[in-house]
Amino acid sequence: MTLLDSINRPWLHFIGLGASLFMMKLVVFPAAKTVIGPLSAARVQALEKQWSGGTDIALSPTQRASLISTELDRDMLFQRALELNLHLTDGVIYQRLIRNMHFLGMAAEGGDPELFERALEMRLHLDDEVVKRRMILLMKERLLAENPPAALTRADLIDAFERRSDALRQPPTYSFQHLYFAEDAEEDAAAAVEAIEAQELEFDAAWQLGQPFLQGHSFERQTAKQLALSFGSDFVRIFEQSGPRAQQWLGPVRSSFGWHYLWVTDVSPWQDAVFEEVEPRLRIDLEYEAQADALNSAIAALRDRYDVRETDTGAREGDSEGARL
C-alpha cells in the first residue's frame, strides 16, 4: 500500500475535517470568560463610606472609578486564587475556617480535617473577608514570583540618584537648648531674658532660670518637620522667620506648651545628598517601585483571562458580583 493510498481514505478525511472544524470553532467562538463584576450599588456605597471615613467628603468621578477598579481587581485576584485552589494548602486559611466552625458550634462534627472539609462544603471561604484578603495576598505573591522585577544594578541606582537629587537633598537641621516657661509665666520669661541679656549669660549659666520641660531642654540636629512634632507648626514658622544663628539667643518663641528662650548651638543649611549615604534608602525605594510595577503589569495581563465589567452590560442579577467556584 502506497502513502497516497493510506491518505486517500474517507475515515481519515472525516477525522481531519472534524479537527479543522473544532479548531475553527475555538477561534470563531472562544469559550466564554468568567465574569468579574459589576459591583452592586450597595457594595459601591459601602466602599464610598469606607473611603470617606464617615465624613461628608464626596468622591470625585475619577476617585470613584479608581475605587471601583481596585475592588474589581481584588475580586479578580480572589477568583484566580480560587481557580488555583490556593485556599486548600494555606495554613492561615485552614486555621481560620476551623475557627469559624467552632464559632458556629460545629466542632463536635469531627477533627480539624473534617471541620475544614465541612467548612469548604458550606462555602465559608467565599464570604470571609479575612480569607479573601489572605487569598489575594497569596495570589499577588504568586504573580510576583512568576513575573519578578529585574534586579537593580548600580547603574540603576546612580541614574535614580541623579534624577532625584533635589528630593534627596538633606533639609536644614537645627540644634539648640532652651529655657521653658509655661503659658501663664510670660512675666517670668521676660525677667529671665532681661537677666540673661544684662549678664551676657550662655545656656550653661542660665538653665536654672527656666522650668522643667517634659521632652527635655536639648534638641540636636532637628529638621523643621521634627521640631513641628515637638513644638507645633507655629513655633517652627516663627523660629525659621527669626533667622536662627549659632551661639546666639533667640526668642522667646511661643509654642502650644508655652514660651521658649532658645540658645542656638548649630544651624546646618541644605546639603546635597551623598550617594553612599542615601544608597540603602534609595535601593529600598527602587525595589518597592519595581515590585509595584511588576505586580501592576501582571494584574493587567491577568485581566485578559476575564470579562471584567465595571458597569452592568446586561448580566443577569445573579452575576452582579462576578463568578465564583
PDB file of C-alpha atoms in Angstrom, residues 40-275:
ATOM      1  CA  SER A  40     -23.705  46.046  43.250  1.00  0.00           C
ATOM      2  CA  ALA A  41     -24.909  49.517  44.201  1.00  0.00           C
ATOM      3  CA  ALA A  42     -24.868  48.546  47.883  1.00  0.00           C
ATOM      4  CA  ARG A  43     -21.263  47.424  47.655  1.00  0.00           C
ATOM      5  CA  VAL A  44     -20.171  50.612  45.895  1.00  0.00           C
ATOM      6  CA  GLN A  45     -21.941  52.627  48.567  1.00  0.00           C
ATOM      7  CA  ALA A  46     -20.109  50.683  51.286  1.00  0.00           C
ATOM      8  CA  LEU A  47     -16.772  51.358  49.581  1.00  0.00           C
ATOM      9  CA  GLU A  48     -17.539  55.074  49.367  1.00  0.00           C
ATOM     10  CA  LYS A  49     -18.494  55.174  53.040  1.00  0.00           C
ATOM     11  CA  GLN A  50     -15.308  53.364  53.993  1.00  0.00           C
ATOM     12  CA  TRP A  51     -13.243  55.763  51.878  1.00  0.00           C
ATOM     13  CA  SER A  52     -14.796  58.876  53.417  1.00  0.00           C
ATOM     14  CA  GLY A  53     -14.305  57.569  56.951  1.00  0.00           C
ATOM     15  CA  GLY A  54     -17.790  58.618  57.996  1.00  0.00           C
ATOM     16  CA  THR A  55     -17.301  62.225  56.860  1.00  0.00           C
ATOM     17  CA  ASP A  56     -19.302  64.134  54.254  1.00  0.00           C
ATOM     18  CA  ILE A  57     -16.388  64.272  51.809  1.00  0.00           C
ATOM     19  CA  ALA A  58     -17.637  63.336  48.335  1.00  0.00           C
ATOM     20  CA  LEU A  59     -15.654  61.271  45.852  1.00  0.00           C
ATOM     21  CA  SER A  60     -14.748  62.840  42.539  1.00  0.00           C
ATOM     22  CA  PRO A  61     -15.708  60.812  39.435  1.00  0.00           C
ATOM     23  CA  THR A  62     -12.043  59.867  38.943  1.00  0.00           C
ATOM     24  CA  GLN A  63     -11.681  58.739  42.550  1.00  0.00           C
ATOM     25  CA  ARG A  64     -14.887  56.739  42.356  1.00  0.00           C
ATOM     26  CA  ALA A  65     -13.780  54.998  39.155  1.00  0.00           C
ATOM     27  CA  SER A  66     -10.405  54.180  40.716  1.00  0.00           C
ATOM     28  CA  LEU A  67     -12.101  52.798  43.825  1.00  0.00           C
ATOM     29  CA  ILE A  68     -14.343  50.522  41.761  1.00  0.00           C
ATOM     30  CA  SER A  69     -11.473  49.393  39.527  1.00  0.00           C
ATOM     31  CA  THR A  70      -9.344  48.474  42.542  1.00  0.00           C
ATOM     32  CA  GLU A  71     -12.173  46.468  44.079  1.00  0.00           C
ATOM     33  CA  LEU A  72     -12.789  44.619  40.819  1.00  0.00           C
ATOM     34  CA  ASP A  73      -9.096  43.739  40.706  1.00  0.00           C
ATOM     35  CA  ARG A  74      -9.439  42.300  44.209  1.00  0.00           C
ATOM     36  CA  ASP A  75     -12.381  40.197  43.047  1.00  0.00           C
ATOM     37  CA  MET A  76     -10.389  39.024  40.047  1.00  0.00           C
ATOM     38  CA  LEU A  77      -7.372  38.042  42.165  1.00  0.00           C
ATOM     39  CA  PHE A  78      -9.678  36.209  44.552  1.00  0.00           C
ATOM     40  CA  GLN A  79     -11.316  34.370  41.665  1.00  0.00           C
ATOM     41  CA  ARG A  80      -7.965  33.315  40.229  1.00  0.00           C
ATOM     42  CA  ALA A  81      -6.795  32.153  43.662  1.00  0.00           C
ATOM     43  CA  LEU A  82      -9.930  30.006  43.915  1.00  0.00           C
ATOM     44  CA  GLU A  83      -9.264  28.515  40.495  1.00  0.00           C
ATOM     45  CA  LEU A  84      -5.732  27.608  41.603  1.00  0.00           C
ATOM     46  CA  ASN A  85      -7.059  26.128  44.882  1.00  0.00           C
ATOM     47  CA  LEU A  86      -4.710  28.270  46.953  1.00  0.00           C
ATOM     48  CA  HIS A  87      -7.137  28.002  49.857  1.00  0.00           C
ATOM     49  CA  LEU A  88      -6.567  24.255  50.111  1.00  0.00           C
ATOM     50  CA  THR A  89      -2.878  24.458  51.011  1.00  0.00           C
ATOM     51  CA  ASP A  90      -2.577  27.549  53.197  1.00  0.00           C
ATOM     52  CA  GLY A  91      -2.256  27.100  56.948  1.00  0.00           C
ATOM     53  CA  VAL A  92      -3.688  30.503  57.811  1.00  0.00           C
ATOM     54  CA  ILE A  93      -6.902  29.817  55.871  1.00  0.00           C
ATOM     55  CA  TYR A  94      -7.066  26.295  57.300  1.00  0.00           C
ATOM     56  CA  GLN A  95      -6.995  27.611  60.877  1.00  0.00           C
ATOM     57  CA  ARG A  96      -9.403  30.436  60.075  1.00  0.00           C
ATOM     58  CA  LEU A  97     -12.080  28.114  58.702  1.00  0.00           C
ATOM     59  CA  ILE A  98     -11.696  25.691  61.601  1.00  0.00           C
ATOM     60  CA  ARG A  99     -12.068  28.623  63.991  1.00  0.00           C
ATOM     61  CA  ASN A 100     -15.233  29.670  62.148  1.00  0.00           C
ATOM     62  CA  MET A 101     -16.644  26.162  62.525  1.00  0.00           C
ATOM     63  CA  HIS A 102     -16.012  26.283  66.270  1.00  0.00           C
ATOM     64  CA  PHE A 103     -17.715  29.669  66.401  1.00  0.00           C
ATOM     65  CA  LEU A 104     -20.746  28.181  64.636  1.00  0.00           C
ATOM     66  CA  GLY A 105     -20.916  25.420  67.227  1.00  0.00           C
ATOM     67  CA  MET A 106     -19.994  22.624  64.809  1.00  0.00           C
ATOM     68  CA  ALA A 107     -16.788  21.446  66.481  1.00  0.00           C
ATOM     69  CA  ALA A 108     -18.451  18.196  67.561  1.00  0.00           C
ATOM     70  CA  GLU A 109     -18.660  17.012  63.951  1.00  0.00           C
ATOM     71  CA  GLY A 110     -15.078  15.682  63.907  1.00  0.00           C
ATOM     72  CA  GLY A 111     -11.410  16.600  63.985  1.00  0.00           C
ATOM     73  CA  ASP A 112      -9.778  19.539  62.259  1.00  0.00           C
ATOM     74  CA  PRO A 113      -9.521  17.901  58.801  1.00  0.00           C
ATOM     75  CA  GLU A 114     -13.209  17.019  58.878  1.00  0.00           C
ATOM     76  CA  LEU A 115     -14.126  20.521  60.077  1.00  0.00           C
ATOM     77  CA  PHE A 116     -12.096  22.048  57.270  1.00  0.00           C
ATOM     78  CA  GLU A 117     -13.788  19.895  54.631  1.00  0.00           C
ATOM     79  CA  ARG A 118     -17.182  20.708  56.098  1.00  0.00           C
ATOM     80  CA  ALA A 119     -16.369  24.434  56.024  1.00  0.00           C
ATOM     81  CA  LEU A 120     -15.499  24.150  52.336  1.00  0.00           C
ATOM     82  CA  GLU A 121     -18.748  22.316  51.656  1.00  0.00           C
ATOM     83  CA  MET A 122     -20.586  25.147  53.407  1.00  0.00           C
ATOM     84  CA  ARG A 123     -18.615  27.609  51.228  1.00  0.00           C
ATOM     85  CA  LEU A 124     -17.498  29.574  54.263  1.00  0.00           C
ATOM     86  CA  HIS A 125     -14.286  30.540  52.473  1.00  0.00           C
ATOM     87  CA  LEU A 126     -16.236  32.561  49.924  1.00  0.00           C
ATOM     88  CA  ASP A 127     -17.750  35.069  52.339  1.00  0.00           C
ATOM     89  CA  ASP A 128     -14.992  35.533  54.919  1.00  0.00           C
ATOM     90  CA  GLU A 129     -13.153  38.826  54.391  1.00  0.00           C
ATOM     91  CA  VAL A 130     -10.074  37.575  56.261  1.00  0.00           C
ATOM     92  CA  VAL A 131      -9.870  34.552  53.961  1.00  0.00           C
ATOM     93  CA  LYS A 132     -10.381  36.780  50.925  1.00  0.00           C
ATOM     94  CA  ARG A 133      -7.586  39.155  51.945  1.00  0.00           C
ATOM     95  CA  ARG A 134      -5.289  36.206  52.568  1.00  0.00           C
ATOM     96  CA  MET A 135      -6.021  34.647  49.191  1.00  0.00           C
ATOM     97  CA  ILE A 136      -5.492  37.958  47.420  1.00  0.00           C
ATOM     98  CA  LEU A 137      -2.131  38.283  49.176  1.00  0.00           C
ATOM     99  CA  LEU A 138      -1.165  34.745  48.142  1.00  0.00           C
ATOM    100  CA  MET A 139      -2.183  35.489  44.574  1.00  0.00           C
ATOM    101  CA  LYS A 140      -0.107  38.666  44.471  1.00  0.00           C
ATOM    102  CA  GLU A 141       2.895  36.766  45.812  1.00  0.00           C
ATOM    103  CA  ARG A 142       2.383  34.128  43.135  1.00  0.00           C
ATOM    104  CA  LEU A 143       2.160  36.737  40.383  1.00  0.00           C
ATOM    105  CA  LEU A 144       5.367  38.366  41.597  1.00  0.00           C
ATOM    106  CA  ALA A 145       7.101  35.000  41.759  1.00  0.00           C
ATOM    107  CA  GLU A 146       6.045  34.290  38.172  1.00  0.00           C
ATOM    108  CA  ASN A 147       6.803  37.831  36.961  1.00  0.00           C
ATOM    109  CA  PRO A 148       9.693  39.094  39.113  1.00  0.00           C
ATOM    110  CA  PRO A 149      11.065  42.590  38.524  1.00  0.00           C
ATOM    111  CA  ALA A 150      14.519  42.896  37.011  1.00  0.00           C
ATOM    112  CA  ALA A 151      17.348  43.021  39.536  1.00  0.00           C
ATOM    113  CA  LEU A 152      18.634  46.511  40.287  1.00  0.00           C
ATOM    114  CA  THR A 153      22.081  47.393  39.021  1.00  0.00           C
ATOM    115  CA  ARG A 154      24.466  50.034  40.281  1.00  0.00           C
ATOM    116  CA  ALA A 155      23.753  51.959  37.079  1.00  0.00           C
ATOM    117  CA  ASP A 156      20.039  51.999  38.003  1.00  0.00           C
ATOM    118  CA  LEU A 157      20.874  53.404  41.429  1.00  0.00           C
ATOM    119  CA  ILE A 158      23.176  56.088  40.061  1.00  0.00           C
ATOM    120  CA  ASP A 159      20.612  57.104  37.440  1.00  0.00           C
ATOM    121  CA  ALA A 160      17.865  57.380  40.077  1.00  0.00           C
ATOM    122  CA  PHE A 161      20.217  59.318  42.361  1.00  0.00           C
ATOM    123  CA  GLU A 162      20.899  61.866  39.621  1.00  0.00           C
ATOM    124  CA  ARG A 163      17.214  62.210  38.696  1.00  0.00           C
ATOM    125  CA  ARG A 164      16.139  62.608  42.323  1.00  0.00           C
ATOM    126  CA  SER A 165      18.989  64.785  43.501  1.00  0.00           C
ATOM    127  CA  ASP A 166      16.675  67.618  44.587  1.00  0.00           C
ATOM    128  CA  ALA A 167      14.346  65.317  46.518  1.00  0.00           C
ATOM    129  CA  LEU A 168      17.318  63.602  48.186  1.00  0.00           C
ATOM    130  CA  ARG A 169      18.880  66.821  49.479  1.00  0.00           C
ATOM    131  CA  GLN A 170      19.180  66.923  53.234  1.00  0.00           C
ATOM    132  CA  PRO A 171      16.982  69.681  54.742  1.00  0.00           C
ATOM    133  CA  PRO A 172      18.373  72.201  57.223  1.00  0.00           C
ATOM    134  CA  THR A 173      18.833  70.974  60.771  1.00  0.00           C
ATOM    135  CA  TYR A 174      18.900  72.938  63.989  1.00  0.00           C
ATOM    136  CA  SER A 175      20.463  72.252  67.361  1.00  0.00           C
ATOM    137  CA  PHE A 176      19.525  74.274  70.424  1.00  0.00           C
ATOM    138  CA  GLN A 177      18.956  74.294  74.147  1.00  0.00           C
ATOM    139  CA  HIS A 178      16.037  76.171  75.599  1.00  0.00           C
ATOM    140  CA  LEU A 179      14.561  77.637  78.726  1.00  0.00           C
ATOM    141  CA  TYR A 180      10.901  76.750  79.057  1.00  0.00           C
ATOM    142  CA  PHE A 181       8.176  78.840  80.674  1.00  0.00           C
ATOM    143  CA  ALA A 182       4.534  77.820  80.983  1.00  0.00           C
ATOM    144  CA  GLU A 183       1.776  79.729  79.212  1.00  0.00           C
ATOM    145  CA  ASP A 184       0.926  81.742  82.326  1.00  0.00           C
ATOM    146  CA  ALA A 185       4.590  82.505  83.154  1.00  0.00           C
ATOM    147  CA  GLU A 186       5.220  85.137  80.488  1.00  0.00           C
ATOM    148  CA  GLU A 187       6.444  87.624  83.087  1.00  0.00           C
ATOM    149  CA  ASP A 188       8.965  85.062  84.382  1.00  0.00           C
ATOM    150  CA  ALA A 189      10.179  84.556  80.832  1.00  0.00           C
ATOM    151  CA  ALA A 190      10.641  88.303  80.340  1.00  0.00           C
ATOM    152  CA  ALA A 191      12.575  88.575  83.603  1.00  0.00           C
ATOM    153  CA  ALA A 192      14.840  85.674  82.636  1.00  0.00           C
ATOM    154  CA  VAL A 193      15.551  87.213  79.236  1.00  0.00           C
ATOM    155  CA  GLU A 194      16.395  90.531  80.880  1.00  0.00           C
ATOM    156  CA  ALA A 195      18.803  88.850  83.316  1.00  0.00           C
ATOM    157  CA  ILE A 196      20.499  86.817  80.578  1.00  0.00           C
ATOM    158  CA  GLU A 197      20.990  89.857  78.345  1.00  0.00           C
ATOM    159  CA  ALA A 198      22.247  92.010  81.207  1.00  0.00           C
ATOM    160  CA  GLN A 199      24.784  89.397  82.348  1.00  0.00           C
ATOM    161  CA  GLU A 200      25.526  88.053  78.830  1.00  0.00           C
ATOM    162  CA  LEU A 201      24.894  84.505  80.016  1.00  0.00           C
ATOM    163  CA  GLU A 202      25.130  81.374  77.913  1.00  0.00           C
ATOM    164  CA  PHE A 203      22.843  78.406  78.469  1.00  0.00           C
ATOM    165  CA  ASP A 204      25.039  76.544  80.965  1.00  0.00           C
ATOM    166  CA  ALA A 205      24.866  79.525  83.292  1.00  0.00           C
ATOM    167  CA  ALA A 206      21.185  80.273  82.705  1.00  0.00           C
ATOM    168  CA  TRP A 207      19.397  76.920  82.525  1.00  0.00           C
ATOM    169  CA  GLN A 208      18.177  77.129  86.135  1.00  0.00           C
ATOM    170  CA  LEU A 209      16.084  80.206  85.271  1.00  0.00           C
ATOM    171  CA  GLY A 210      13.617  78.081  83.289  1.00  0.00           C
ATOM    172  CA  GLN A 211      11.006  75.489  84.239  1.00  0.00           C
ATOM    173  CA  PRO A 212      11.093  71.699  83.670  1.00  0.00           C
ATOM    174  CA  PHE A 213      10.043  70.595  80.187  1.00  0.00           C
ATOM    175  CA  LEU A 214       8.743  67.073  79.585  1.00  0.00           C
ATOM    176  CA  GLN A 215      10.722  66.496  76.375  1.00  0.00           C
ATOM    177  CA  GLY A 216      13.970  67.849  77.780  1.00  0.00           C
ATOM    178  CA  HIS A 217      15.960  71.014  77.212  1.00  0.00           C
ATOM    179  CA  SER A 218      18.350  69.933  74.459  1.00  0.00           C
ATOM    180  CA  PHE A 219      17.461  69.197  70.818  1.00  0.00           C
ATOM    181  CA  GLU A 220      20.144  68.059  68.371  1.00  0.00           C
ATOM    182  CA  ARG A 221      20.088  68.145  64.547  1.00  0.00           C
ATOM    183  CA  GLN A 222      16.333  68.513  64.265  1.00  0.00           C
ATOM    184  CA  THR A 223      14.619  69.197  60.936  1.00  0.00           C
ATOM    185  CA  ALA A 224      11.665  71.552  60.692  1.00  0.00           C
ATOM    186  CA  LYS A 225       9.305  68.564  60.492  1.00  0.00           C
ATOM    187  CA  GLN A 226      10.789  67.036  63.627  1.00  0.00           C
ATOM    188  CA  LEU A 227      10.521  70.327  65.502  1.00  0.00           C
ATOM    189  CA  ALA A 228       6.897  70.662  64.421  1.00  0.00           C
ATOM    190  CA  LEU A 229       6.130  67.307  66.036  1.00  0.00           C
ATOM    191  CA  SER A 230       7.640  68.511  69.315  1.00  0.00           C
ATOM    192  CA  PHE A 231       6.538  72.155  69.404  1.00  0.00           C
ATOM    193  CA  GLY A 232       3.902  72.712  66.717  1.00  0.00           C
ATOM    194  CA  SER A 233       3.976  74.316  63.272  1.00  0.00           C
ATOM    195  CA  ASP A 234       3.544  77.898  64.555  1.00  0.00           C
ATOM    196  CA  PHE A 235       6.689  77.535  66.659  1.00  0.00           C
ATOM    197  CA  VAL A 236       8.669  76.348  63.623  1.00  0.00           C
ATOM    198  CA  ARG A 237       7.364  79.163  61.422  1.00  0.00           C
ATOM    199  CA  ILE A 238       8.364  81.868  63.916  1.00  0.00           C
ATOM    200  CA  PHE A 239      11.677  80.134  64.654  1.00  0.00           C
ATOM    201  CA  GLU A 240      12.697  79.986  60.977  1.00  0.00           C
ATOM    202  CA  GLN A 241      11.486  83.522  60.244  1.00  0.00           C
ATOM    203  CA  SER A 242      13.637  84.805  63.120  1.00  0.00           C
ATOM    204  CA  GLY A 243      16.794  83.673  61.295  1.00  0.00           C
ATOM    205  CA  PRO A 244      18.455  81.454  63.921  1.00  0.00           C
ATOM    206  CA  ARG A 245      22.258  81.721  64.131  1.00  0.00           C
ATOM    207  CA  ALA A 246      24.682  79.573  66.085  1.00  0.00           C
ATOM    208  CA  GLN A 247      25.867  80.718  69.518  1.00  0.00           C
ATOM    209  CA  GLN A 248      23.082  83.255  69.902  1.00  0.00           C
ATOM    210  CA  TRP A 249      19.883  83.517  71.926  1.00  0.00           C
ATOM    211  CA  LEU A 250      16.560  83.633  70.099  1.00  0.00           C
ATOM    212  CA  GLY A 251      13.052  84.336  71.316  1.00  0.00           C
ATOM    213  CA  PRO A 252      11.127  83.878  73.446  1.00  0.00           C
ATOM    214  CA  VAL A 253       9.193  81.822  70.898  1.00  0.00           C
ATOM    215  CA  ARG A 254       5.685  80.672  71.693  1.00  0.00           C
ATOM    216  CA  SER A 255       4.574  77.056  71.225  1.00  0.00           C
ATOM    217  CA  SER A 256       1.454  75.110  72.103  1.00  0.00           C
ATOM    218  CA  PHE A 257       3.063  74.458  75.510  1.00  0.00           C
ATOM    219  CA  GLY A 258       4.178  77.956  76.467  1.00  0.00           C
ATOM    220  CA  TRP A 259       7.316  80.058  75.900  1.00  0.00           C
ATOM    221  CA  HIS A 260      10.821  79.003  74.882  1.00  0.00           C
ATOM    222  CA  TYR A 261      14.003  81.068  75.036  1.00  0.00           C
ATOM    223  CA  LEU A 262      16.472  79.326  72.754  1.00  0.00           C
ATOM    224  CA  TRP A 263      20.259  79.115  72.843  1.00  0.00           C
ATOM    225  CA  VAL A 264      21.071  78.044  69.271  1.00  0.00           C
ATOM    226  CA  THR A 265      24.180  75.853  69.089  1.00  0.00           C
ATOM    227  CA  ASP A 266      24.234  74.862  65.407  1.00  0.00           C
ATOM    228  CA  VAL A 267      22.462  75.582  62.123  1.00  0.00           C
ATOM    229  CA  SER A 268      23.172  73.307  59.154  1.00  0.00           C
ATOM    230  CA  PRO A 269      21.847  74.575  55.785  1.00  0.00           C
ATOM    231  CA  TRP A 270      20.522  72.483  52.920  1.00  0.00           C
ATOM    232  CA  GLN A 271      23.078  69.868  51.911  1.00  0.00           C
ATOM    233  CA  ASP A 272      23.388  67.882  48.697  1.00  0.00           C
ATOM    234  CA  ALA A 273      22.924  64.165  49.209  1.00  0.00           C
ATOM    235  CA  VAL A 274      25.961  61.881  49.107  1.00  0.00           C
ATOM    236  CA  PHE A 275      25.351  58.751  47.041  1.00  0.00           C
TER     237      PHE A 275
END
